[in-house]
Each structure stands twice: as C-alpha cells, then as structure tokens.
mmCIF file of C-alpha atoms in Angstrom:
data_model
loop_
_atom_site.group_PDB
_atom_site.id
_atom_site.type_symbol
_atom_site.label_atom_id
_atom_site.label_comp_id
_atom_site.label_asym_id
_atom_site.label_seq_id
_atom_site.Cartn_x
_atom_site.Cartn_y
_atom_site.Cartn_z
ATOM 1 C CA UNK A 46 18.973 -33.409 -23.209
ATOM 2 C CA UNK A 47 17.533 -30.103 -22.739
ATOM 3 C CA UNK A 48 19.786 -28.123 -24.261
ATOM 4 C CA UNK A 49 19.519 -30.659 -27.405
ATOM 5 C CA UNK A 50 15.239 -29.706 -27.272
ATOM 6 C CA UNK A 51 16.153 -26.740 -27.106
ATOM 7 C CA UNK A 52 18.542 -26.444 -30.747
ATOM 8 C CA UNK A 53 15.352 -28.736 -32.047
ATOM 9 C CA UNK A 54 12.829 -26.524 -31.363
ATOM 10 C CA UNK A 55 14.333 -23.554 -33.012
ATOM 11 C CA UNK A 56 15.916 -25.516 -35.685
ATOM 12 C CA UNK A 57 12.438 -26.471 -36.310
ATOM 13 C CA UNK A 58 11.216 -22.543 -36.189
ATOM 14 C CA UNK A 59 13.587 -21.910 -38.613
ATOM 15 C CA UNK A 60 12.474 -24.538 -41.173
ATOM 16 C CA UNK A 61 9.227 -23.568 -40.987
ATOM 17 C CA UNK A 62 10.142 -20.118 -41.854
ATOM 18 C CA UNK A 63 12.146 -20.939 -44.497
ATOM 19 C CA UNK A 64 9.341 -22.925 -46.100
ATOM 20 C CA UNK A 65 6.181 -19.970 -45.744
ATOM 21 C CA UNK A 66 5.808 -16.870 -47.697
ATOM 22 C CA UNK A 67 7.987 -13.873 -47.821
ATOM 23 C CA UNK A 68 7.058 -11.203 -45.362
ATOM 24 C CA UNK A 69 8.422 -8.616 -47.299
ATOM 25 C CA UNK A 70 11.597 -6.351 -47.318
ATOM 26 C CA UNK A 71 12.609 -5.847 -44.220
ATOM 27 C CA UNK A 72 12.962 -2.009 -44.495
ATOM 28 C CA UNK A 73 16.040 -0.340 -42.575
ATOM 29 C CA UNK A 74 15.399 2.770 -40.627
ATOM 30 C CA UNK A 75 18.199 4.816 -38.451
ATOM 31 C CA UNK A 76 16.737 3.721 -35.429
ATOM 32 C CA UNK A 77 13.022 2.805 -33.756
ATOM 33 C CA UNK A 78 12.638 6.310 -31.941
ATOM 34 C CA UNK A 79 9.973 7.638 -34.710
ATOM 35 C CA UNK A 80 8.066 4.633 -33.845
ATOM 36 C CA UNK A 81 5.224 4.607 -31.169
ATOM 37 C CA UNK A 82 7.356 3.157 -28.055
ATOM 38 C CA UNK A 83 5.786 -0.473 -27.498
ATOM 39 C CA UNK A 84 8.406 -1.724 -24.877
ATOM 40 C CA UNK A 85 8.682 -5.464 -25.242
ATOM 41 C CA UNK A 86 8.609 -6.133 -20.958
ATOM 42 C CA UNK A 87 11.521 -8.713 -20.443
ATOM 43 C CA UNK A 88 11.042 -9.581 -23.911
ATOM 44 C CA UNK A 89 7.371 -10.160 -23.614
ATOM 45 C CA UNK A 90 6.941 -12.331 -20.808
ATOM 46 C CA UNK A 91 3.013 -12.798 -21.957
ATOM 47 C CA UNK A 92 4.629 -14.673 -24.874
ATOM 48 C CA UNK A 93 7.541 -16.257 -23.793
ATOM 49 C CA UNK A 94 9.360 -17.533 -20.997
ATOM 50 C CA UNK A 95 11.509 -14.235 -20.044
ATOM 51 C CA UNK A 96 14.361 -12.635 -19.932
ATOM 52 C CA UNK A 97 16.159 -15.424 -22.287
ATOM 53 C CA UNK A 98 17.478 -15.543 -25.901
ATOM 54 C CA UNK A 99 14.158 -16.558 -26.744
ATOM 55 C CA UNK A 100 11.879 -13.909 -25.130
ATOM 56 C CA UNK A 101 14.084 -11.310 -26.998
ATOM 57 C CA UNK A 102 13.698 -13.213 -30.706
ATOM 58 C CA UNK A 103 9.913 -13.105 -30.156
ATOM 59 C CA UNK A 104 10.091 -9.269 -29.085
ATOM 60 C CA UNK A 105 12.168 -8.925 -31.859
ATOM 61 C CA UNK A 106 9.734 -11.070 -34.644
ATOM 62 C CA UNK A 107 6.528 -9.221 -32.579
ATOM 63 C CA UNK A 108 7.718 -5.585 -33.643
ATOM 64 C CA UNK A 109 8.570 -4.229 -30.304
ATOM 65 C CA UNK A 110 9.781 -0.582 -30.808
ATOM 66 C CA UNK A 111 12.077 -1.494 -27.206
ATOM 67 C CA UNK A 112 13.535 -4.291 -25.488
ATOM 68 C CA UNK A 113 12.788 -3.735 -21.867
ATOM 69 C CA UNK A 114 15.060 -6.080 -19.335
ATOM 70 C CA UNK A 115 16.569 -6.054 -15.748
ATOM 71 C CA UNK A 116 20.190 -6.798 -15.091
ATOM 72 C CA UNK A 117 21.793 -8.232 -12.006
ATOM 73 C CA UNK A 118 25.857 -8.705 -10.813
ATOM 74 C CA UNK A 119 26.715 -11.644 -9.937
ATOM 75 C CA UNK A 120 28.899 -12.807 -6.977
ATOM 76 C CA UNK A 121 31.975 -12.068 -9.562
ATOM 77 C CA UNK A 122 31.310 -9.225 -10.956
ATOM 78 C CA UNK A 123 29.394 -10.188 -14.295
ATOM 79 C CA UNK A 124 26.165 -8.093 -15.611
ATOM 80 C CA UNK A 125 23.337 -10.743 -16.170
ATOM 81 C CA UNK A 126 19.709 -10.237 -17.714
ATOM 82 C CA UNK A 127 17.066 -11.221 -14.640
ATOM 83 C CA UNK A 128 14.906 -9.732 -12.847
ATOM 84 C CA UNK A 129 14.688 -11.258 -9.656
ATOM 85 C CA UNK A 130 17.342 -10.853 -7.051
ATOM 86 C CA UNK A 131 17.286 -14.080 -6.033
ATOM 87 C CA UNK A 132 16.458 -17.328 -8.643
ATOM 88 C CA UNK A 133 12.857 -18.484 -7.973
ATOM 89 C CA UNK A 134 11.825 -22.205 -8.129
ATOM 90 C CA UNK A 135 8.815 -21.247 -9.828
ATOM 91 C CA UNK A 136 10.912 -20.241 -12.945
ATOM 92 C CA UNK A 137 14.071 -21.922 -12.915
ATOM 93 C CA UNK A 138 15.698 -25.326 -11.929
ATOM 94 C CA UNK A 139 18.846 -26.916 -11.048
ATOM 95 C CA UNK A 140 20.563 -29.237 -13.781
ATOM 96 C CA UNK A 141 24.107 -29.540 -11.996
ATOM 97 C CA UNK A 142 26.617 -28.379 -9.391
ATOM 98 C CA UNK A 143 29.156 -26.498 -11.413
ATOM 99 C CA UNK A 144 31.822 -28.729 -10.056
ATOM 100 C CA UNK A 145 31.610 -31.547 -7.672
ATOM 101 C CA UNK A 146 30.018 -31.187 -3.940
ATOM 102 C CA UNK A 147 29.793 -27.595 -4.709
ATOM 103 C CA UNK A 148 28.570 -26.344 -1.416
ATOM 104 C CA UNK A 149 26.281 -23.848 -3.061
ATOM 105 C CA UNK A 150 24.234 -26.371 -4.090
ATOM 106 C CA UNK A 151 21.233 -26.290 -5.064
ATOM 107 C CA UNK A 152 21.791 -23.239 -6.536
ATOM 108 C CA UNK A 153 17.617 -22.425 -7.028
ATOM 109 C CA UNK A 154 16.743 -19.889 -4.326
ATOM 110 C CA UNK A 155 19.954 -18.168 -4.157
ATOM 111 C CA UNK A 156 20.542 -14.287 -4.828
ATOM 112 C CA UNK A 157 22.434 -13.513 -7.712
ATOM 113 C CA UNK A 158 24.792 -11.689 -6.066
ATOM 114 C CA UNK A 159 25.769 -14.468 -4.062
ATOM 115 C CA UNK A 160 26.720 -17.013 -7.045
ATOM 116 C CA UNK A 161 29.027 -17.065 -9.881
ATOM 117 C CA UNK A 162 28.145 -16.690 -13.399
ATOM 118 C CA UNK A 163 29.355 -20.216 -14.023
ATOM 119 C CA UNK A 164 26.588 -21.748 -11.531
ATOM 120 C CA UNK A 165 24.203 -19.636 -12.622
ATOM 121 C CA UNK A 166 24.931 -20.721 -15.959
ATOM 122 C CA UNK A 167 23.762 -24.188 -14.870
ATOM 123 C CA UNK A 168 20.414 -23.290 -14.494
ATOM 124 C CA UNK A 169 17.699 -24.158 -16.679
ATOM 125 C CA UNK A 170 15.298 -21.615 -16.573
ATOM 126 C CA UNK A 171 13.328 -22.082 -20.134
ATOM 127 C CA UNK A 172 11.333 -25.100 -19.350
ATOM 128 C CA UNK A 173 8.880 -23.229 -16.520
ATOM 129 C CA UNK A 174 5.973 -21.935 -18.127
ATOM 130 C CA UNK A 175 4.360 -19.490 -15.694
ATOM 131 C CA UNK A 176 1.081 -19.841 -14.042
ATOM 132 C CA UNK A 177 -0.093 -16.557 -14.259
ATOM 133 C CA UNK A 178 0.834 -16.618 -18.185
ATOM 134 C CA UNK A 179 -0.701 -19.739 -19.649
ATOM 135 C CA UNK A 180 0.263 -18.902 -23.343
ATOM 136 C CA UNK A 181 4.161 -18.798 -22.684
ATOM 137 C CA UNK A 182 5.988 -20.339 -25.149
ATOM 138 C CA UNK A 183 8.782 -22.458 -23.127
ATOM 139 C CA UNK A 184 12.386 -22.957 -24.190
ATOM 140 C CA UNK A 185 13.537 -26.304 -22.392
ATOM 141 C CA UNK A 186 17.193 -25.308 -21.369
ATOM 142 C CA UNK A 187 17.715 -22.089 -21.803
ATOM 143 C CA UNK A 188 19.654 -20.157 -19.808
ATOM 144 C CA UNK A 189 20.000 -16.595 -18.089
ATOM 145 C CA UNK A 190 21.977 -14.725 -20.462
ATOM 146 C CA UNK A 191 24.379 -11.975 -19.426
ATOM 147 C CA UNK A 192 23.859 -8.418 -20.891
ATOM 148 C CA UNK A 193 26.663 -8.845 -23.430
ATOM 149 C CA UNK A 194 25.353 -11.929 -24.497
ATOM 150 C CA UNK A 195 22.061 -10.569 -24.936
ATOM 151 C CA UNK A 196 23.250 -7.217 -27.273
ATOM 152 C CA UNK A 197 25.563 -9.788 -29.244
ATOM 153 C CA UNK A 198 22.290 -11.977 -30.272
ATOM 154 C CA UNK A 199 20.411 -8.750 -31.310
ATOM 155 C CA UNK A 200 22.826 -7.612 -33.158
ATOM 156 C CA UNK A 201 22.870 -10.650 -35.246
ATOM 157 C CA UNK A 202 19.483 -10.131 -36.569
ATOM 158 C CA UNK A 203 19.305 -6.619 -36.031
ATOM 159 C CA UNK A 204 21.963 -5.267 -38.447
ATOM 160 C CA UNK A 205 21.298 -1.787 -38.478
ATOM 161 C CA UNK A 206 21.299 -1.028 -34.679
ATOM 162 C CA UNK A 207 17.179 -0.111 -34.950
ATOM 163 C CA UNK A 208 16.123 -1.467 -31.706
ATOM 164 C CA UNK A 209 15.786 0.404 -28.819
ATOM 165 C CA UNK A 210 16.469 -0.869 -24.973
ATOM 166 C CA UNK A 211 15.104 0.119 -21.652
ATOM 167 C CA UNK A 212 17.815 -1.570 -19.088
ATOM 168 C CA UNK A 213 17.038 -1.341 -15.477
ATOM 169 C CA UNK A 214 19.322 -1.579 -12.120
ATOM 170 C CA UNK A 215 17.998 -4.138 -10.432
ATOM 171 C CA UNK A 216 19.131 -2.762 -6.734
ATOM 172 C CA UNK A 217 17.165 -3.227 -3.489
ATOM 173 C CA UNK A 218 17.352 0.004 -1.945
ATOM 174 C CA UNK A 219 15.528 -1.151 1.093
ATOM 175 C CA UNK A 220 17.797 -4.409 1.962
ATOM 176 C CA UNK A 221 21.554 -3.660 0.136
ATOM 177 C CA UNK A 222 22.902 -6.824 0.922
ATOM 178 C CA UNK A 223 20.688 -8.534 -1.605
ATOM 179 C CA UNK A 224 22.256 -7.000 -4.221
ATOM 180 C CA UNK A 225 25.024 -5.636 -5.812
ATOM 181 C CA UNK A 226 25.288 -1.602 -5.128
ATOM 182 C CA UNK A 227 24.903 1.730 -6.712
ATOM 183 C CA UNK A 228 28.698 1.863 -7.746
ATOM 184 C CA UNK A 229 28.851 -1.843 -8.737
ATOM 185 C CA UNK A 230 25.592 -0.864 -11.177
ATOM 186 C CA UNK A 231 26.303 1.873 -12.267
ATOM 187 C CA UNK A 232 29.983 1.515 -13.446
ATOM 188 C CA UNK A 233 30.023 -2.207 -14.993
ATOM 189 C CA UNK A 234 26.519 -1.179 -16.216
ATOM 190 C CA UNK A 235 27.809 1.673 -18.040
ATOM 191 C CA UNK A 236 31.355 0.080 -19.530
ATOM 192 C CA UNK A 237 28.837 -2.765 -21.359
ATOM 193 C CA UNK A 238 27.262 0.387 -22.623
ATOM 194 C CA UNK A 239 29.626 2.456 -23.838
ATOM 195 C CA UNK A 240 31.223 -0.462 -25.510
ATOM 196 C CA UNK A 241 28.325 -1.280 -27.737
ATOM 197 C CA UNK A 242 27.065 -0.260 -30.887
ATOM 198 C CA UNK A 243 23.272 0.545 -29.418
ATOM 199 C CA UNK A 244 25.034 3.106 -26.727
ATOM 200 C CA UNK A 245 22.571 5.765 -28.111
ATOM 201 C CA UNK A 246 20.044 3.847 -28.005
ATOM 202 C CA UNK A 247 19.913 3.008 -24.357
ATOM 203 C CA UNK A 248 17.445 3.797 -21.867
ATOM 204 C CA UNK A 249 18.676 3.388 -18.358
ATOM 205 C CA UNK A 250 15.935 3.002 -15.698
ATOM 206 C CA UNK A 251 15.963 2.397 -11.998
ATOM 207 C CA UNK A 252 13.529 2.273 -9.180
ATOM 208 C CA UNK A 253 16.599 3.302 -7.021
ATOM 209 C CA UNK A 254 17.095 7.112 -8.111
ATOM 210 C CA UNK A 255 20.258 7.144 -6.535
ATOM 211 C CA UNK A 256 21.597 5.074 -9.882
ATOM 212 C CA UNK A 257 19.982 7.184 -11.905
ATOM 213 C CA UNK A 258 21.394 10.450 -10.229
ATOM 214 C CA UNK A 259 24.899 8.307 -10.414
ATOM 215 C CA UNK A 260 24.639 7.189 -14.124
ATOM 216 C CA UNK A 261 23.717 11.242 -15.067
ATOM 217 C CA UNK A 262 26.563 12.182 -13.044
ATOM 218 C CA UNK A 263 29.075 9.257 -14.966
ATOM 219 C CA UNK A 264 27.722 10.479 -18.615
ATOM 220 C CA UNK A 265 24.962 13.407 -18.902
ATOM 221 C CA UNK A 266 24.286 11.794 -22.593
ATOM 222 C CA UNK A 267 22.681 8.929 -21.330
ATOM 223 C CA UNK A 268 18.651 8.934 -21.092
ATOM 224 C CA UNK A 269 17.185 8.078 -17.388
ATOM 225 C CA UNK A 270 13.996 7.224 -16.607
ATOM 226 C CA UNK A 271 12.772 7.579 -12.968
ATOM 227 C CA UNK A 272 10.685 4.160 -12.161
ATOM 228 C CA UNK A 273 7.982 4.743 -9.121
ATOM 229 C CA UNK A 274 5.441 2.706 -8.249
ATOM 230 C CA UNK A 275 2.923 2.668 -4.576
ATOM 231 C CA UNK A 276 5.888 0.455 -2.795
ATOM 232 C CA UNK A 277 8.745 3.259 -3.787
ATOM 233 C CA UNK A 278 6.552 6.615 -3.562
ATOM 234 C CA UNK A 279 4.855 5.913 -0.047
ATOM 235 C CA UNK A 280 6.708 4.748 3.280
ATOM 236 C CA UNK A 281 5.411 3.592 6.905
ATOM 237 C CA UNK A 282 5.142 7.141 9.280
ATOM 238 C CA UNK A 283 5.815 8.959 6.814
ATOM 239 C CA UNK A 284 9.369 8.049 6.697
ATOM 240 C CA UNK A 285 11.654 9.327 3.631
ATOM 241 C CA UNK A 286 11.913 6.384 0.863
ATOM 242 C CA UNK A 287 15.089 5.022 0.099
ATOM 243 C CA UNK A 288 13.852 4.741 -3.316
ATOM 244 C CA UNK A 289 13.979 8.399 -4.013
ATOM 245 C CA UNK A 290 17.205 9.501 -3.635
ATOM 246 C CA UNK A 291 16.283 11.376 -0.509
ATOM 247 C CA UNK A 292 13.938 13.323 -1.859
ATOM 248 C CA UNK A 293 10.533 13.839 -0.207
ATOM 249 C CA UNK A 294 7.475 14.070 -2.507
ATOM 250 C CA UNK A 295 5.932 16.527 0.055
ATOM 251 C CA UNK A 296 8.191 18.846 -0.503
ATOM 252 C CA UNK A 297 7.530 19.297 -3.682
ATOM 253 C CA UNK A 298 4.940 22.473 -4.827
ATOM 254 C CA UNK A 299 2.145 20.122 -6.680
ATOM 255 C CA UNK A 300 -0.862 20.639 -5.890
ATOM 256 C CA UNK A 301 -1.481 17.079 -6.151
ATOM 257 C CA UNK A 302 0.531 13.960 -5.677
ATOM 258 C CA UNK A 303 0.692 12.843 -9.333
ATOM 259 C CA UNK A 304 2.216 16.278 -9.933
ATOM 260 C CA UNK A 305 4.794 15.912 -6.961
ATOM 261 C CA UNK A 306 6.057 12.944 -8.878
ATOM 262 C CA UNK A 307 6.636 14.606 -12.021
ATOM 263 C CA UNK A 308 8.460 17.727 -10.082
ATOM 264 C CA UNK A 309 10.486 15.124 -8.060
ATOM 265 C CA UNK A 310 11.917 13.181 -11.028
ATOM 266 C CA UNK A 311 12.309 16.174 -12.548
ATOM 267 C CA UNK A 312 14.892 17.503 -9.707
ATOM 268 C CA UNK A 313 16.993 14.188 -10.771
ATOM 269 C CA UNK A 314 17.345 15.014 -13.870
ATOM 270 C CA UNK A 315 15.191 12.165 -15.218
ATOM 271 C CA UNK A 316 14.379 12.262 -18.957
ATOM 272 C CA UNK A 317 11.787 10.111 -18.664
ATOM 273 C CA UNK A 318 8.870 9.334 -15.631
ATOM 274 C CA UNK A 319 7.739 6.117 -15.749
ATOM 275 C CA UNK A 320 5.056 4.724 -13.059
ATOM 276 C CA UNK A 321 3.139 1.908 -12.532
ATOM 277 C CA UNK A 322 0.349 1.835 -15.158
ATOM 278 C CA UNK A 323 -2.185 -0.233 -13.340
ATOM 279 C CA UNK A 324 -2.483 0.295 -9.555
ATOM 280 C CA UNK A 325 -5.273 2.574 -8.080
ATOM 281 C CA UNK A 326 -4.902 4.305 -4.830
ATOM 282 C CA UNK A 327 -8.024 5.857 -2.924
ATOM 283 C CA UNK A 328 -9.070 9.041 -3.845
ATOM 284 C CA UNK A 329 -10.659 12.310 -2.305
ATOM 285 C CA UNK A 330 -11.233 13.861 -5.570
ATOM 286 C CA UNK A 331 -12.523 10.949 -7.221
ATOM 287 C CA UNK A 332 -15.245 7.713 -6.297
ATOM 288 C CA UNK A 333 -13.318 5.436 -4.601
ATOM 289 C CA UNK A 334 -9.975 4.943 -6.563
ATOM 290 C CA UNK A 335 -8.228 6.749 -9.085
ATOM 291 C CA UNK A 336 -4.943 5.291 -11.036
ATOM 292 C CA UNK A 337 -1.813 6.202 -9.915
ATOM 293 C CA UNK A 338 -0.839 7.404 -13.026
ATOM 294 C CA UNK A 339 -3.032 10.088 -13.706
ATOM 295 C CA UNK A 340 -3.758 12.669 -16.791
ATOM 296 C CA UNK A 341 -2.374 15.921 -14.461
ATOM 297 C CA UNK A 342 0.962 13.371 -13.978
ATOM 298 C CA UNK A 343 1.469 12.727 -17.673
ATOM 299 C CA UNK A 344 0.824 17.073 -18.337
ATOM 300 C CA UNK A 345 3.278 18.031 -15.829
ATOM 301 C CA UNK A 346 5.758 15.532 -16.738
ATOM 302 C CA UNK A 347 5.600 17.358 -20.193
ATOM 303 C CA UNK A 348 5.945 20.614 -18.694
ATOM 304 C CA UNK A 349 9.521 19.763 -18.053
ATOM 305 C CA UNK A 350 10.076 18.018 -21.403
ATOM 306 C CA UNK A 351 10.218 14.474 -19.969
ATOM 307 C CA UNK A 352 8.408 11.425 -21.289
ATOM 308 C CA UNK A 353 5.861 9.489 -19.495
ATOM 309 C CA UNK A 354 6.236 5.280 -20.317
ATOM 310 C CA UNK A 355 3.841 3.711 -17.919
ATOM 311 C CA UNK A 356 4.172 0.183 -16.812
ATOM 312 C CA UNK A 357 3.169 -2.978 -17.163
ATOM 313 C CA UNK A 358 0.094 -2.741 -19.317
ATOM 314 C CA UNK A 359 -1.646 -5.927 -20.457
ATOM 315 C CA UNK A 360 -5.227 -4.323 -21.417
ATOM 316 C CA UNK A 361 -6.516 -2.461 -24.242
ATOM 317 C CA UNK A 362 -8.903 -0.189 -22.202
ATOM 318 C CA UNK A 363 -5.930 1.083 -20.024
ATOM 319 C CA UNK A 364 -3.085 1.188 -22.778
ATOM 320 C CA UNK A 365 -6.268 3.120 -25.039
ATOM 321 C CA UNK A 366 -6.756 5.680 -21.352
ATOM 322 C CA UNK A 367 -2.752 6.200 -21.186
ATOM 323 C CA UNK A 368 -2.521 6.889 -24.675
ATOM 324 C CA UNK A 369 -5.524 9.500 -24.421
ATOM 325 C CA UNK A 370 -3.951 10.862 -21.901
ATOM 326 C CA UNK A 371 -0.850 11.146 -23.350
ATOM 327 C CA UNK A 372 1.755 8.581 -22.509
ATOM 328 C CA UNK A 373 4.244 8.421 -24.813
ATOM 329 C CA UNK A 374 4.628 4.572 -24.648
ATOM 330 C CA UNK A 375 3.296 1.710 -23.020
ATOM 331 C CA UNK A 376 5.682 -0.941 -21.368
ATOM 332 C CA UNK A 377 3.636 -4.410 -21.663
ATOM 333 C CA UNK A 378 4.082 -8.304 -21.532
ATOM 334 C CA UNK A 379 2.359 -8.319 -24.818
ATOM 335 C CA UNK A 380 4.011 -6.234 -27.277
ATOM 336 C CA UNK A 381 2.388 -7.958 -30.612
ATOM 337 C CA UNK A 382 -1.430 -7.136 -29.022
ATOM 338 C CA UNK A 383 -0.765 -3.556 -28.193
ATOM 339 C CA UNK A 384 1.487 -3.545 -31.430
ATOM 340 C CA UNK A 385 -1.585 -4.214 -33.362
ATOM 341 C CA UNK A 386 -4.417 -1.934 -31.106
ATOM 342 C CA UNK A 387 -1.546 1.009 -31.871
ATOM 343 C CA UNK A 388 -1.690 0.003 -35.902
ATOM 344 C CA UNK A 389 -5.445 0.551 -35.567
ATOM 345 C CA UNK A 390 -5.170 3.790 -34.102
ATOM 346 C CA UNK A 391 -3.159 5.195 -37.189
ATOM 347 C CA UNK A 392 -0.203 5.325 -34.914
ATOM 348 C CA UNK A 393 3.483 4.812 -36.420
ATOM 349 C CA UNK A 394 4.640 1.151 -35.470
ATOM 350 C CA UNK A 395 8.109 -0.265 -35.544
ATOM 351 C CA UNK A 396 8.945 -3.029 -38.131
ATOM 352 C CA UNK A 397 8.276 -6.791 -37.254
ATOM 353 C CA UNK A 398 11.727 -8.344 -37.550
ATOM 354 C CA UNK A 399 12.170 -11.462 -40.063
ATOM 355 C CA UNK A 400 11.643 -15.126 -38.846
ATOM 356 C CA UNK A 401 14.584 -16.338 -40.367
ATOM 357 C CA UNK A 402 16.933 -14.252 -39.776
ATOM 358 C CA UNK A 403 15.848 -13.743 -35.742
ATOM 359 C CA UNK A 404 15.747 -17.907 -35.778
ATOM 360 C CA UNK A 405 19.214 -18.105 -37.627
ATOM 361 C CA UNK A 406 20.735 -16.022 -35.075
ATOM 362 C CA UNK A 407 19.134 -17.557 -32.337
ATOM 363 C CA UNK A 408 20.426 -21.300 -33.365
ATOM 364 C CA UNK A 409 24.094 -19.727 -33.259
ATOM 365 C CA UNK A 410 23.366 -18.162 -29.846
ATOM 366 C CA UNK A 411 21.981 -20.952 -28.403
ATOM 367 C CA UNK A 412 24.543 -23.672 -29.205
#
C-alpha cells in the first residue's frame, strides 16, 4: 500500500508539471563547479524526508550546485545512502521480516552494518516527517537507496553529468564495531566511484581523517575534504582524537585554534576544510562566545589553497557572515532559501533542474 502512495504521489507531481508553464531551456553547462557551491545536505532534509530518491529530486528541482549524502556498508558488503549508523525509529519503520521468523527482526534500531541490504530494503523510511523539520515533504514507502542506486536516478534527469556530490564515510572512529572500517570505506567507496560517470565530480569527505588520508593514498585525483566539528577537534584530558588521524591540533604553529585546524587538515592533504558552521565555543578574545568557524580559519585555509564549506547552515544571517568571510560554500538543509539569498547577492547560481524530467525519472526509480 505504501509503495502504491508512493508511485501516486509522484505520478501526480508529474501531471501537474506537465500541465503548468514552461520553465525554460534547461541550459547545459560542463559541470556545476562555476556555480556558487549550495550543497543540498542529504538532499535537503529541511524539504524532504532525507537521504531517499525523493530528497535528491527536490535538491535536484531546488538548484543545488551539490548533492551532499552519507553512505554506510551493510552487513554484506553493499554501499547504502544514510546517515545514521544504526536505523532510528524516529525516521524509519518496519514493514516485514525479509523472510519468515527472521531473527533480526524488527529490524528498526539495528546498525547498518549488522543487516543485509535485503532487510534493510524492507524498511519504510519515507512516511516519518521529522519533528524538528515541520515542512518535510514525506514519501510514504520509500526506501534507503544504495549509492549506485542513487547516481543511476541522477543520471536520469541529469544528462550531462552537471551535478556535483559531497559523499561522506560514515565511520565511528570512537566505537569501530558500529561500523564498517577504514578499508571496507574506502575501497568499495572508491570502486562505485571510479565506475561512474560523475568520478570527477566527487567530493569525498570524512570526519574520520584516517579515510581521507586512505582515499588520497588509493587515488591522489580525488578531492577530500577534512570534516571537524567541537566533538572531533577536542577530547577529555587532553587525549589525542581518534578523529584526526593522530594528529594533535597543539602541535600545530597557529597562533590560534581556528588556524591549527586549517594547518592540521592541511598536513592530510585535504583539499577542502569543512567545520561546523553554527556552534560557538567560549572565547578569551571575544564576549562570551565566538563561532567555531572563524574569519582567521577561512584566511588560513586559503593560504594553503584549500576551500572552506561550512556546515549545516539553515540561517541567512550566518550563511550572509560565512560568505563575508569568505566561505566558499555553504552546506544547508535548505538549498532553494540560500539558493535564492545567493541570487540576491549577484552571486553565480546553479540551474534549477526541470519538474518533469526529475519526476519522470523518479517514477522509473521508484517502481
């Protein structure tokens, strides 16, 4: 029954397209990098329920310059798009055993790594609109895709390979037996990659630097970007973070902290920094609190040619201080609001895809 809502709904997208206005010629370009980098975050879950078909249509329809998205491996070996290591009731719910007295069952609150793409595939995680994002379109029966899945529906109604991705590692460096590891990631990661027609256009990110350091190692053409946020830059006792691929921030020259990130994913290579947009940590310099992403961050980050993409940016006052200050993107659950506040600053915005042909492709995807 859901899965039949689910063919109605966008059946119904699509007539309704069919029947309004023209948007235009939908120009093609050789790909979305001269664009100002609005990163669709898991497809835009402000939007959409994420990290399904659907999230990545809207992203698609809302002019995102990049898909963002997590992967996970499953318990046999298969790359999937989700962020959360383990499948959360407050998103997703059980339709099925896969086969009959499946001990696994229920599968909700499992890791990923400890099912099987077939019972994950079970789960209907489009109906849940979130709490915390009241004007999420919801998808009754979709399903987490795998990565393949995912470029194959893009690549329906994105023709000319324009779209850019930002694909993260979802690895817990602190507790390893919740996920998949750094070899597992790295190498089924990169043969999905290499095997499709937006290789060049693939941003690989990690909060684990050791799969970034990995993945550089594997192929030097690939871009990084070194994720950091207050959880991965500061330990208890001053301990070294697993996060950082042993690296010590201290030990880098600064002066300040913001700089000692920049230096530190730097040493790894990274092409890109990106840290947490929003968070504010106490300050000696400063009244109270400053942002951990700060303006002397973004400048050294430069000095070493890398690209600073903070994350996850919902409001127009911060993505308008970031921008000031230099960011070269802004990774957001909104893409079609800061889309639009970019358009208004004169800035160079990617091209909103065509209804119809996104909703075309996503009826054959679905079904």
């Amino acid at each position: 029954m859901c899965i039949i809502l689910v063919y109605a709904l966008v059946f119904t997208e699509i007539s309704l397209v069919y029947a309004s206005p023209s948007q235009g010629p939908f120009r093609t370009v050789s790909n979305n990098h001269q664009f100002y980098d609005i990163q669709a975050h898991r497809g835009g879950r402000g939007n959409v329920v994420e990290s399904t078909l659907p999230s990545f249509a809207w992203g698609l329809i809302d002019g995102a310059t990049t898909l963002e998205l997590d992967n996970g491996i499953t318990q046999d070996g298969e790359v999937v798009v989700w962020h959360d290591e383990n499948i959360l009731p407050e998103k997703c719910f059980d339709t099925a055993p896969v086969v009959p007295d499946d001990p696994a069952y229920p599968y909700v609150g499992k890791f990923i790594s400890n099912l099987t793409l077939a019972q994950i595939k079970t789960l209907d995680c489009g109906s849940k609109r979130q709490t915390n994002y009241p004007q999420q379109l919801a998808y009754p029966g979709a399903r987490i895709p795998t990565l393949r899945e995912v470029f194959d529906f893009v690549s329906c109604a994105d023709l000319s390979h324009q779209i850019l991705w930002n694909i993260e590692s979802k690895i817990n460096a602190r507790y390893p037996n919740q996920t998949a590891g750094v070899d597992d990631f790295v190498q089924k990661q990169h043969e999905i990659f290499i095997s499709s027609p937006y290789y060049q256009s693939i941003t690989y990110q990690s909060f684990d630097w050791r799969t970034l350091v990995s993945m550089k190692t594997l192929d030097d053409k690939l871009i990084t970007s070194a994720l950091i946020d207050e959880d991965t830059a500061f330990t208890p006792r001053g301990s070294t973070s697993p996060w950082l691929a042993g690296l010590r921030l201290e030990s880098f020259p600064g002066p300040s902290l913001s700089e000692q990130i920049a230096q530190a994913a730097h040493a790894i290579q990274a092409d890109i920094l990106s840290p947490t947009g929003t968070f504010l940590i106490p300050s000696s310099s400063h009244e109270g609190f400053s942002h951990f992403t700060t303006p002397e961050m973004i400048s050294e980050a430069h000095r070493f040619g890398m690209k600073v993409v903070p994350w996850t940016v919902n409001g127009l006052d911060r993505a308008e201080e970031l921008f000031k200050d230099g960011a070269d993107g802004i990774i957001t659950d909104y893409p079609n609001v800061v889309r639009r506040w970019a358009k208004q600053q004169g800035l160079r915005v990617a091209p909103k895809y065509p209804r119809q042909r996104v909703f075309s492709c996503l009826y054959q995807h679905m079904r």
